[in-house]
PDB file of C-alpha atoms in Angstrom:
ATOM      1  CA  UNK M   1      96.186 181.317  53.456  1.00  0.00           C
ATOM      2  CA  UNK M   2      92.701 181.707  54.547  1.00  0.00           C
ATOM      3  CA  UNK M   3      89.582 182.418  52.019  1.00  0.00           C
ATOM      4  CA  UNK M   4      87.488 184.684  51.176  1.00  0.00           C
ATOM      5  CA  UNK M   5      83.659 185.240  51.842  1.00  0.00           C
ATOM      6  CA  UNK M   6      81.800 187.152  49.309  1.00  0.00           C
ATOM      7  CA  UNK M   7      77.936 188.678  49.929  1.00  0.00           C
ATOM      8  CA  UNK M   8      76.768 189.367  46.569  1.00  0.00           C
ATOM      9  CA  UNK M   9      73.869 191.127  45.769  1.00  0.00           C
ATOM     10  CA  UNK M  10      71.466 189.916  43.467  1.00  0.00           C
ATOM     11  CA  UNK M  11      68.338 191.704  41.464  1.00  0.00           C
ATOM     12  CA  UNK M  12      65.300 192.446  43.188  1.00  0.00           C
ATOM     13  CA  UNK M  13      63.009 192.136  40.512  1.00  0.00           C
ATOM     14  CA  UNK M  14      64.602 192.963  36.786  1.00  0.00           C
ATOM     15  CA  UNK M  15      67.357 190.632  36.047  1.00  0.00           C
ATOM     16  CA  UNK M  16      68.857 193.587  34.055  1.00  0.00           C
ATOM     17  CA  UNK M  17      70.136 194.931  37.410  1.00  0.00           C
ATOM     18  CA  UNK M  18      72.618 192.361  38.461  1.00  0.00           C
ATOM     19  CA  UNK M  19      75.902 194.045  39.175  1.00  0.00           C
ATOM     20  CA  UNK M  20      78.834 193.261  36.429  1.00  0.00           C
ATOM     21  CA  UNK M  21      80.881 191.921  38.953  1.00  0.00           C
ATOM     22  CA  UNK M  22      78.040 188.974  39.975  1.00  0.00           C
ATOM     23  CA  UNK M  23      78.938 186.809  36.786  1.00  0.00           C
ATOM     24  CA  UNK M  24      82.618 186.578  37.289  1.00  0.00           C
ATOM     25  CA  UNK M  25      82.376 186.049  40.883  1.00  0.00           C
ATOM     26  CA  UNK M  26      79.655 183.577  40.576  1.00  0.00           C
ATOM     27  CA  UNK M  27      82.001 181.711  37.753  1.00  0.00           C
ATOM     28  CA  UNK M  28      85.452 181.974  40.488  1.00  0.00           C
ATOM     29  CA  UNK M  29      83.973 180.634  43.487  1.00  0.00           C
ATOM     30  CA  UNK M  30      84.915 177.480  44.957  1.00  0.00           C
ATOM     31  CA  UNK M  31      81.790 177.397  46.953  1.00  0.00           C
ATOM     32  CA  UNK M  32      78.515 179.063  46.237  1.00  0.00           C
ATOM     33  CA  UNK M  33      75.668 178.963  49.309  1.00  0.00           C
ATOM     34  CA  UNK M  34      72.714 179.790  47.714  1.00  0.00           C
ATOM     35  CA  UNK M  35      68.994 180.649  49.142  1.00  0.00           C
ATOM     36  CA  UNK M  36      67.115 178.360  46.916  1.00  0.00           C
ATOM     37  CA  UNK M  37      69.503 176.351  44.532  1.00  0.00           C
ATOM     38  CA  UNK M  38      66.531 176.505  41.802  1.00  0.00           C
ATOM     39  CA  UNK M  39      66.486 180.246  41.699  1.00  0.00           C
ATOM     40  CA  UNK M  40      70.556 180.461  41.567  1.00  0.00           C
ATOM     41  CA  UNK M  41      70.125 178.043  38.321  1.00  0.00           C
ATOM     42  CA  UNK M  42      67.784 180.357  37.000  1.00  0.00           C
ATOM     43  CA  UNK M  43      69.931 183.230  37.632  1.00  0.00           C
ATOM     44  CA  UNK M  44      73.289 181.808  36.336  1.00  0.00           C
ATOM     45  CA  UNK M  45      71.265 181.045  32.710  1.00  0.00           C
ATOM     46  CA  UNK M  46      69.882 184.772  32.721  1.00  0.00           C
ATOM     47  CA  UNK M  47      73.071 186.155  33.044  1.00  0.00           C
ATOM     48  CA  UNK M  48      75.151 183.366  31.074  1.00  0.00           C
ATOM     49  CA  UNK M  49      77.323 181.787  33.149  1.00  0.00           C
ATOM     50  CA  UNK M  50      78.526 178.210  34.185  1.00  0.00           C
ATOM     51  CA  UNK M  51      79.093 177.738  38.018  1.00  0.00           C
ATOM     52  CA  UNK M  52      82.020 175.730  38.271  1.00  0.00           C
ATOM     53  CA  UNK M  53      82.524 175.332  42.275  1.00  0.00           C
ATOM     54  CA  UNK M  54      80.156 173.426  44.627  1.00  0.00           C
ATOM     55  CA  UNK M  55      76.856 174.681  44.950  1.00  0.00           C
ATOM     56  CA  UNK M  56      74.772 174.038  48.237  1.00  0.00           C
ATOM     57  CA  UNK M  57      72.019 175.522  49.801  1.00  0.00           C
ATOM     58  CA  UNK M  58      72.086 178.118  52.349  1.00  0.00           C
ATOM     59  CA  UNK M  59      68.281 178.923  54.010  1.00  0.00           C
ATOM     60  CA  UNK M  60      66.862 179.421  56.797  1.00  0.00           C
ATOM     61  CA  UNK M  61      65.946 176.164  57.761  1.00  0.00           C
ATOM     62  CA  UNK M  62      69.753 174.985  57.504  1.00  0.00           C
ATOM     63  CA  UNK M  63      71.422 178.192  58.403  1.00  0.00           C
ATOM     64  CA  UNK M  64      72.969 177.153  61.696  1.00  0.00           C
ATOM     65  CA  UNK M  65      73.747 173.586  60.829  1.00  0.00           C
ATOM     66  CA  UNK M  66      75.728 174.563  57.690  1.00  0.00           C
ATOM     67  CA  UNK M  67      77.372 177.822  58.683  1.00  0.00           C
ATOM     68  CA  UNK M  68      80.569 175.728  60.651  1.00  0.00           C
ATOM     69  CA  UNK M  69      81.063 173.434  57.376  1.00  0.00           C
ATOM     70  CA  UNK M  70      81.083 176.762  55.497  1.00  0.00           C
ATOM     71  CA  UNK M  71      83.367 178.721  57.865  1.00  0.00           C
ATOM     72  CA  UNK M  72      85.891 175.247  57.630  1.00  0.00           C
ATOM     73  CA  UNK M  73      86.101 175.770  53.986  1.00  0.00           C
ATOM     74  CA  UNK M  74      87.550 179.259  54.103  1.00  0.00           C
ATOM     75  CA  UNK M  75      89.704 178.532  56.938  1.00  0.00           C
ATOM     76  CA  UNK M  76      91.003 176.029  54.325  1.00  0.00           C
ATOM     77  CA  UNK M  77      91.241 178.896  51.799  1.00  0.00           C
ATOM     78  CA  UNK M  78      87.813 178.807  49.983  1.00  0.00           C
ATOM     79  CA  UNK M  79      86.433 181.530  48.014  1.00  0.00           C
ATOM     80  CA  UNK M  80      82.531 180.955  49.076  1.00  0.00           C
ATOM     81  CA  UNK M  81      79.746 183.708  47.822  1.00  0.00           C
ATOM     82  CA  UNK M  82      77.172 183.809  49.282  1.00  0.00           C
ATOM     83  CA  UNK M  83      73.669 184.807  47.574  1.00  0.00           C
ATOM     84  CA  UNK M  84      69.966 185.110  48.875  1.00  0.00           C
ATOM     85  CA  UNK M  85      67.006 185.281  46.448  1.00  0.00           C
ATOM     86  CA  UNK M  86      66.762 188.890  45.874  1.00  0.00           C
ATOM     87  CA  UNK M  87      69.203 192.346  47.340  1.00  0.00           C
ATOM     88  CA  UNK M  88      71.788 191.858  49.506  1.00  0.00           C
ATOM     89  CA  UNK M  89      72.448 188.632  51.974  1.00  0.00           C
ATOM     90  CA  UNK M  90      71.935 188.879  55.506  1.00  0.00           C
ATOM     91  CA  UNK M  91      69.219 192.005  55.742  1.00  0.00           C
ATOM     92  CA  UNK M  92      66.405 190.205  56.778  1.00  0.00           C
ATOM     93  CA  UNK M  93      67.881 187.060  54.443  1.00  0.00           C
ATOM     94  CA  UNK M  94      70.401 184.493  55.947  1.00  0.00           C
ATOM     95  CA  UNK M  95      73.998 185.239  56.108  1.00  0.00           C
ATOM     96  CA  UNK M  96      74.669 186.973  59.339  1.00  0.00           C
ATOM     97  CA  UNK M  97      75.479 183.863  61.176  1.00  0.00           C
ATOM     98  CA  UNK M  98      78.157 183.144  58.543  1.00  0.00           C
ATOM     99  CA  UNK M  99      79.524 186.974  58.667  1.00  0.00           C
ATOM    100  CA  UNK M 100      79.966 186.144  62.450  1.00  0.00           C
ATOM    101  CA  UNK M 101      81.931 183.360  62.032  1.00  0.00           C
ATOM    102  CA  UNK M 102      84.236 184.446  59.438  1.00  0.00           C
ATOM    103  CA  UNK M 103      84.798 187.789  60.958  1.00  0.00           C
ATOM    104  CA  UNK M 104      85.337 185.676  64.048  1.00  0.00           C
ATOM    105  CA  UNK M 105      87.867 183.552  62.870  1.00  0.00           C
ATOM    106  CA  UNK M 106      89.786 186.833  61.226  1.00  0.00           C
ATOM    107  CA  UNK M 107      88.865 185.524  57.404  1.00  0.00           C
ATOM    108  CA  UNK M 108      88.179 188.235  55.016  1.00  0.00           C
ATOM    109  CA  UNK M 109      84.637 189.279  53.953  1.00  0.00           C
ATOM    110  CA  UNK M 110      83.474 191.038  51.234  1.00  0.00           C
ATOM    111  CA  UNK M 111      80.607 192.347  49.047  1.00  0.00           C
ATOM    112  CA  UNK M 112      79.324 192.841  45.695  1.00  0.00           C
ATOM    113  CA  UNK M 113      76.636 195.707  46.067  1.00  0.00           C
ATOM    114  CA  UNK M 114      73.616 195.271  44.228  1.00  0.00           C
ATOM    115  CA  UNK M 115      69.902 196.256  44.170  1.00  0.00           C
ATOM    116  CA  UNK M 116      68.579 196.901  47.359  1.00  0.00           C
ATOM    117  CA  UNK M 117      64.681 197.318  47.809  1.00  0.00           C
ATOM    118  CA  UNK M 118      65.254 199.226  51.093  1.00  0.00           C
ATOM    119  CA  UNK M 119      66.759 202.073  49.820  1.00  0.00           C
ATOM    120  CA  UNK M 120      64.939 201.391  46.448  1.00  0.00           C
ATOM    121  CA  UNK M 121      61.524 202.329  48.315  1.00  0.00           C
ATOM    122  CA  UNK M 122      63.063 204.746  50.488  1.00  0.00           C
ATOM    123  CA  UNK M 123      64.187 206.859  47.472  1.00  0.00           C
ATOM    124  CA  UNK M 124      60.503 206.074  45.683  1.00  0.00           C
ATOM    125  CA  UNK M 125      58.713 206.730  48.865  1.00  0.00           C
ATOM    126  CA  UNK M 126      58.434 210.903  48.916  1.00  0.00           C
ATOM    127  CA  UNK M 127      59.365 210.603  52.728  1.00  0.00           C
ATOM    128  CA  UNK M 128      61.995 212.350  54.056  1.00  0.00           C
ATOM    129  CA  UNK M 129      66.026 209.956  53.427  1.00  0.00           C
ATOM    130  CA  UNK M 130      68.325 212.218  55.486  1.00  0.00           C
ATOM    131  CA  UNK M 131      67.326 209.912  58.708  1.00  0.00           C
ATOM    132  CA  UNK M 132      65.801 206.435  58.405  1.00  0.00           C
ATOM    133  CA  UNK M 133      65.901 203.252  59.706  1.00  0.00           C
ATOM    134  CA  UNK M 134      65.260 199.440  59.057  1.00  0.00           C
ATOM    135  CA  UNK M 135      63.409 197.621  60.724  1.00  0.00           C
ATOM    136  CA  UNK M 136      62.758 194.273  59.288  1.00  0.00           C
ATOM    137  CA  UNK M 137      59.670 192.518  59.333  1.00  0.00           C
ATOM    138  CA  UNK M 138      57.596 192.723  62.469  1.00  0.00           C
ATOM    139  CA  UNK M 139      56.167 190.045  64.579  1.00  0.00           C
ATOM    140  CA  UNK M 140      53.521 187.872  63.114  1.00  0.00           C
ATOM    141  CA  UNK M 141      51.395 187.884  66.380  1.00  0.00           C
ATOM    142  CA  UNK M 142      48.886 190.660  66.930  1.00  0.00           C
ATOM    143  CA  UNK M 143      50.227 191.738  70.408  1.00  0.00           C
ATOM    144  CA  UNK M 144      53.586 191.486  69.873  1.00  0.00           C
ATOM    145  CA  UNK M 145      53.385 193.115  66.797  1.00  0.00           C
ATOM    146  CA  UNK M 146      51.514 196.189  68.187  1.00  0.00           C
ATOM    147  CA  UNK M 147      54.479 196.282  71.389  1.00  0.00           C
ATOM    148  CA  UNK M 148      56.791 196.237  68.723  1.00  0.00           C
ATOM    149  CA  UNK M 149      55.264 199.722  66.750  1.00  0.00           C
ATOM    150  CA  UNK M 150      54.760 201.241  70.277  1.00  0.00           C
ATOM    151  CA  UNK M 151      58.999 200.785  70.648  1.00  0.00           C
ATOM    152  CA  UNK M 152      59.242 203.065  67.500  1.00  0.00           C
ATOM    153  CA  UNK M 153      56.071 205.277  67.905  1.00  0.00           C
ATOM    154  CA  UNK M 154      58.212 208.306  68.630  1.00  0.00           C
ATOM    155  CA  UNK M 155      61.236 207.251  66.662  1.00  0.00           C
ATOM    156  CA  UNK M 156      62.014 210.221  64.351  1.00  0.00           C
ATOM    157  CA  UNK M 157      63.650 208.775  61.582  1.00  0.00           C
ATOM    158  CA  UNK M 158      61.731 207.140  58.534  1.00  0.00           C
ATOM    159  CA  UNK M 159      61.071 203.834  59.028  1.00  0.00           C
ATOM    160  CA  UNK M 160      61.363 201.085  56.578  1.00  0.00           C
ATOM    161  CA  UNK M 161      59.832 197.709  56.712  1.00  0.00           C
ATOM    162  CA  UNK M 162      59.309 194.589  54.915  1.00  0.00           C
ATOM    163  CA  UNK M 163      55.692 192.413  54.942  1.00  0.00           C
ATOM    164  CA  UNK M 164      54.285 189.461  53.239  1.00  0.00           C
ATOM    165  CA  UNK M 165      51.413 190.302  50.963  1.00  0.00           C
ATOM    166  CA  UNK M 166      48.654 188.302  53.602  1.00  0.00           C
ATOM    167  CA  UNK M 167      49.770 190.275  56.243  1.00  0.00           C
ATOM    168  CA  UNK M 168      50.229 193.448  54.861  1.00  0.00           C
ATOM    169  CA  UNK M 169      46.294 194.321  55.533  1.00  0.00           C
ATOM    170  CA  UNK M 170      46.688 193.940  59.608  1.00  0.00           C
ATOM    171  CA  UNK M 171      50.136 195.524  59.381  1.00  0.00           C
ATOM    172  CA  UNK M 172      49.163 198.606  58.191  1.00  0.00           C
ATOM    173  CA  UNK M 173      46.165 198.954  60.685  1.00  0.00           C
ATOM    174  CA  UNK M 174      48.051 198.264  63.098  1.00  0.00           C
ATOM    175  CA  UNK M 175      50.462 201.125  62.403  1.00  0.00           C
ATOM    176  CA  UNK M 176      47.235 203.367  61.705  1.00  0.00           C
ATOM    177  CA  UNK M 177      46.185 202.507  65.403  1.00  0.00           C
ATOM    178  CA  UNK M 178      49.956 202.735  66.704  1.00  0.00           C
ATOM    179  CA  UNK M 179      51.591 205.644  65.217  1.00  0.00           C
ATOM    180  CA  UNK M 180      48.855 207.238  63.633  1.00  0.00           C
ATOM    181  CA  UNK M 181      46.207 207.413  61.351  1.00  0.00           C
ATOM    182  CA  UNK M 182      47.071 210.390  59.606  1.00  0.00           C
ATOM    183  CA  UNK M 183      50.692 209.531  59.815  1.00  0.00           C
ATOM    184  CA  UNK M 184      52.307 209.911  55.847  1.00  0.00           C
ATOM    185  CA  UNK M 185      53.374 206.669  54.253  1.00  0.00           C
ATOM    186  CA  UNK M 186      54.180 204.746  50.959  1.00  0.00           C
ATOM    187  CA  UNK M 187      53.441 200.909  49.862  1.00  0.00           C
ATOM    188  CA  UNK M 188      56.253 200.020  47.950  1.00  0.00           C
ATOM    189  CA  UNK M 189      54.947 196.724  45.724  1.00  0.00           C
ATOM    190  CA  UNK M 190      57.012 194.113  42.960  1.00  0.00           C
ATOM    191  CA  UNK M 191      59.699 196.867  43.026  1.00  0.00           C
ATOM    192  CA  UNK M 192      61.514 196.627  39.425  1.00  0.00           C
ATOM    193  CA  UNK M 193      59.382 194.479  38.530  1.00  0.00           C
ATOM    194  CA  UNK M 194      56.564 194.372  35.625  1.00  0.00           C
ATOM    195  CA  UNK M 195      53.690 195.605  37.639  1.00  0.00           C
ATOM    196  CA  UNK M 196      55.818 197.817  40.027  1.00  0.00           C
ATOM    197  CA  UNK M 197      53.150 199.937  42.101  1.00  0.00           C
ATOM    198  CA  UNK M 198      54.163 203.006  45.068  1.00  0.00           C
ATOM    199  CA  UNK M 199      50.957 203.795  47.012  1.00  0.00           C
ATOM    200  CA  UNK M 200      51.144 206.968  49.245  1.00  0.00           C
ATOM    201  CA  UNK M 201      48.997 208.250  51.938  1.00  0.00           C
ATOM    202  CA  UNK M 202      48.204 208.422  55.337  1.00  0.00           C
ATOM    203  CA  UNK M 203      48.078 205.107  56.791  1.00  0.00           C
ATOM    204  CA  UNK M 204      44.268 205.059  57.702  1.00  0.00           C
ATOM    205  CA  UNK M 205      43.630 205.098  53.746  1.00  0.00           C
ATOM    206  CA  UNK M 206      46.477 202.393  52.873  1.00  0.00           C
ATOM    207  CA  UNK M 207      45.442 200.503  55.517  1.00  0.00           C
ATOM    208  CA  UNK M 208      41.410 200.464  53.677  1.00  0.00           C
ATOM    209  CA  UNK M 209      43.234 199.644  50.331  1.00  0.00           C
ATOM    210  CA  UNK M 210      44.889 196.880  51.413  1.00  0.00           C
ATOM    211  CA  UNK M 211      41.940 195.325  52.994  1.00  0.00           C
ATOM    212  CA  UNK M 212      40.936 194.459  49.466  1.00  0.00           C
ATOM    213  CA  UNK M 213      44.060 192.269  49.212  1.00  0.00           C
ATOM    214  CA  UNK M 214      47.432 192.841  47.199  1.00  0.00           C
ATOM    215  CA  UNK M 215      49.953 190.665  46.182  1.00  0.00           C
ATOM    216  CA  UNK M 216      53.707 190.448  45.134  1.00  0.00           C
ATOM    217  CA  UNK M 217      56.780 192.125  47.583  1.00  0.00           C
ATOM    218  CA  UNK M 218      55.987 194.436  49.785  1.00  0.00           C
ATOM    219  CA  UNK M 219      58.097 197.104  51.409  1.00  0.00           C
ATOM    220  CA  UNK M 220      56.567 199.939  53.427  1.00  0.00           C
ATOM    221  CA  UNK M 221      58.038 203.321  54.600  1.00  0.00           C
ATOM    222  CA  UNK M 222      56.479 204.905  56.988  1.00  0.00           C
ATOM    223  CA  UNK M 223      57.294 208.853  57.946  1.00  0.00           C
ATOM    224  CA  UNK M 224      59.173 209.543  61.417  1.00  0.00           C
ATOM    225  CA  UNK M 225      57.463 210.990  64.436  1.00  0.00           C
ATOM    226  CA  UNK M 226      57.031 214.665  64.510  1.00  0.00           C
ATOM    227  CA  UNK M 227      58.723 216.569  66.450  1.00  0.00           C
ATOM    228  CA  UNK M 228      57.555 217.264  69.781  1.00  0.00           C
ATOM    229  CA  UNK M 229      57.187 221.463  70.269  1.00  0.00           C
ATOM    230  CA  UNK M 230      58.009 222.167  73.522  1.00  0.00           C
ATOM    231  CA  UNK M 231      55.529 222.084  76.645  1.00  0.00           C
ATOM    232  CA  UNK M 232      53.201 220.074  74.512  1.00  0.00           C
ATOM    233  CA  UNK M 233      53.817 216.844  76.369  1.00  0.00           C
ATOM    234  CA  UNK M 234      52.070 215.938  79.964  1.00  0.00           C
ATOM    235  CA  UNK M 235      54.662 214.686  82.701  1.00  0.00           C
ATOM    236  CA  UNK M 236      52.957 211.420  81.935  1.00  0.00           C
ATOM    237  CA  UNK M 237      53.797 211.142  78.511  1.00  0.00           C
ATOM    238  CA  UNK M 238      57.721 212.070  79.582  1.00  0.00           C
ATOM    239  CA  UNK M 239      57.894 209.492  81.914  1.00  0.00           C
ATOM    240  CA  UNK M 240      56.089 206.902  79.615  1.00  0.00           C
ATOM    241  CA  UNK M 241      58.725 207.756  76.490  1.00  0.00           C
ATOM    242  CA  UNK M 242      61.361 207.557  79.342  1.00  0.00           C
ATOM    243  CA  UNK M 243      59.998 203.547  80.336  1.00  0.00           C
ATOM    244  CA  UNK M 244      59.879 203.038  76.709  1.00  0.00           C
ATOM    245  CA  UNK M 245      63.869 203.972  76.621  1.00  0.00           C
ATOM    246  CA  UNK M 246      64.738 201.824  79.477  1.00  0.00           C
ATOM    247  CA  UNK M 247      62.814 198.299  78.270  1.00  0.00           C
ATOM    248  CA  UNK M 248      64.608 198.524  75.431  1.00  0.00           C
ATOM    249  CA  UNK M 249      68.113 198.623  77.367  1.00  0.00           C
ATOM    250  CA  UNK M 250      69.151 202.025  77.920  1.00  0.00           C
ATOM    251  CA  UNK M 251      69.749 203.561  81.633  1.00  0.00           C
ATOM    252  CA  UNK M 252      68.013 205.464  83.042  1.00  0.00           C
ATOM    253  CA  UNK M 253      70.158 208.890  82.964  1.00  0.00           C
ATOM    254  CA  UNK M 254      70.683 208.226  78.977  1.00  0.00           C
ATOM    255  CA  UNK M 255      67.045 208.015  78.647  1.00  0.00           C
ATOM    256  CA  UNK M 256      65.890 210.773  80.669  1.00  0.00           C
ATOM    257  CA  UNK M 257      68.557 212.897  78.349  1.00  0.00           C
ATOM    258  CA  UNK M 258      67.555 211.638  75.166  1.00  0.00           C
ATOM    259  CA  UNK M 259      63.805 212.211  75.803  1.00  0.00           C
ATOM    260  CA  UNK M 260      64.597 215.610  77.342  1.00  0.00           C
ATOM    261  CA  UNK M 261      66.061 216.404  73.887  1.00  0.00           C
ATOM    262  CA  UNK M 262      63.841 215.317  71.868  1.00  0.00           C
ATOM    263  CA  UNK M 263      60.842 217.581  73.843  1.00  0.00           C
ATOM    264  CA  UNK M 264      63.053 220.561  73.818  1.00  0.00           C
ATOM    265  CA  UNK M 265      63.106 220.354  77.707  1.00  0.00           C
ATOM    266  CA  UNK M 266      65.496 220.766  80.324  1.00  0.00           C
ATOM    267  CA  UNK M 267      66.624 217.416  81.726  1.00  0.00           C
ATOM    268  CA  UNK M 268      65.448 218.231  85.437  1.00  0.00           C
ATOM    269  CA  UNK M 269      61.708 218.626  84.132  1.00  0.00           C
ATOM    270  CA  UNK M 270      61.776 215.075  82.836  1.00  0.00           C
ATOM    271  CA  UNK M 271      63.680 213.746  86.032  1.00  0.00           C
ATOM    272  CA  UNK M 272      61.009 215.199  88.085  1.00  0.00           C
ATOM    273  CA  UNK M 273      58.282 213.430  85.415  1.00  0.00           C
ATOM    274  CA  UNK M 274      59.847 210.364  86.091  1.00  0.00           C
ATOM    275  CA  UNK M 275      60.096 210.347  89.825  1.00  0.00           C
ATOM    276  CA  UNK M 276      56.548 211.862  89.350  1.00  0.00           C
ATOM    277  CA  UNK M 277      55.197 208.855  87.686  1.00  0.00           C
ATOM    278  CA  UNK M 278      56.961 206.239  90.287  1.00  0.00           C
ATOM    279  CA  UNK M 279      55.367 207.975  93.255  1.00  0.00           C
ATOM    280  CA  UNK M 280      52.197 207.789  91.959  1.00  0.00           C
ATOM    281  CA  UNK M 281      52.356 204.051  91.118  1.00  0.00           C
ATOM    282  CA  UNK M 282      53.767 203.321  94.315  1.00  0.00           C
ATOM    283  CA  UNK M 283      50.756 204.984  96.040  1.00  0.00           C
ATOM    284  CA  UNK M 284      48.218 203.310  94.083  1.00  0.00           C
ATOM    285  CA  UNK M 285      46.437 201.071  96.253  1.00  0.00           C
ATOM    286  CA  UNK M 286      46.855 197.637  95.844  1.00  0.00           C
ATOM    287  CA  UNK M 287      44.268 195.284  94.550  1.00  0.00           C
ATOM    288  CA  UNK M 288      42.120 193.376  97.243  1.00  0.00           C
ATOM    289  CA  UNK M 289      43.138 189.226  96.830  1.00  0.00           C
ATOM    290  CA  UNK M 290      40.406 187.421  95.567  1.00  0.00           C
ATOM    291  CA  UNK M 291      37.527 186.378  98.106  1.00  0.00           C
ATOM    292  CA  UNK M 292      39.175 189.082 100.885  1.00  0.00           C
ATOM    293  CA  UNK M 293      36.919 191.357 102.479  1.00  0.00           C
ATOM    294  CA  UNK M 294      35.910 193.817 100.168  1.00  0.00           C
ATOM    295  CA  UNK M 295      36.694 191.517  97.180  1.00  0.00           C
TER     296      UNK M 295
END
């Protein structure tokens, strides 16, 4: 018989909102692979209950060395939870590589749901919830960040992201410059917590308040792309939406569909974009080399 790996959610600020199922499972398990083994013992005493399996830590710094001693104890039948600091293990917290390897070797895995400050700021955030999607926290470089916002500058859906409190400043002009200064969107900070705080406006103005430094958890949402009306966008812009598809690993023909869609266009127009925009880079004359005539 084989174990059982359990992700369990824990609070993301009020203590109060640990799930009813976290004590007893925290109180079963054979093995519990916590985040920071300081925070778990502060947790267990909230919520009154005695650990009495093996405790070790579970981080990012040991992730990868401790994830094949952890998938050997359920292959031996463990029960092994796994919790993070705050929400729900492996979004944007370690845990995936353990999911992987239990799923891989066919072991059961299962969760406790608890508080998650994703959907927590999504639902405080006034932005539209039908459509949204996570994205994590984004690079810590300036130029990489700024690629990575041009990848989603069109994206319709709502975006979600996390940020640390120093960063949070450049962040948010960087979106302003990316996607918009005008573009609608919410700081979500200390969610649950005693000063909870939801700021909303366009990003040009959050971007000003958070020059003057804030602190605690941060989670933005940011609004999704409007929608393009049709005829409003140059063959250039087609064809650059349609290069945008294809470095991020879609073909061509699924590309050229899904940004024909999204402009209300037939598909030919933004084929003929496309070819367009390769003709004219292929007759743009090259640079003279360094110290050639003409140089």
């Amino acid at each position: 018989m084989t174990g059982t790996l359990v992700l369990a959610g824990t609070p993301i600020g009020d203590i109060s909102d640990a799930p009813p199922r976290l004590a007893a499972e925290l109180a079963a398990a054979d093995v519990v692979a916590a985040e920071d083994t300081r925070r778990l013992r502060r947790l267990t005493q909230a919520l009154g209950v005695q650990t009495t399996g093996r405790v070790v830590s579970y981080f990012e710094g040991n992730e990868a060395a401790r994830t094949p001693e952890l998938a050997d104890a359920l292959v031996e039948g463990a029960r092994v939870l796994l919790v993070t600091d705050a929400g729900m293990p492996s979004v944007s917290d370690p845990g995936y590589r353990l999911v992987a390897a239990a799923v891989e070797r066919g072991i059961k895995v299962t969760a406790v749901p608890g508080p998650s400050a994703v959907l927590t700021a999504l639902a405080l955030s006034g932005l539209p919830v039908d459509r949204f999607c996570f994205e994590g926290f984004l690079p810590r470089k300036a130029g990489e960040r700024l690629s990575r916002l041009r990848e989603v500058a069109d994206e319709r859906r709502t975006l979600v992201y996390f940020e640390a409190p120093h960063r949070l400043d450049d962040t948010l002009a960087a979106m302003a410059e990316v996607l918009g200064a005008e573009r609608r969107a919410a700081v979500c900070r200390e969610l649950t917590k005693t000063y909870e705080e939801v700021k909303r406006g366009p990003l040009k103005e959050l971007a000003a308040w958070a020059a003057e430094g804030v602190r605690g958890e941060i989670t933005i949402v940011v609004e999704g792309a409007p929608a393009p009306v049709p005829g409003d966008l140059d063959p250039a812009e087609l064809a650059r939406r349609v290069a945008v598809r294809e470095s991020a690993g879609e073909r061509r023909k699924e590309a050229i569909a899904a940004v024909a869609a999204e402009a209300g266009l037939p598909k030919r127009e933004v084929f003929d974009a496309v070819v367009a925009a390769k003709t004219a880079k292929s007759a743009k004359p090259a640079e003279p080399a360094e110290g050639a005539p003409g140089a």
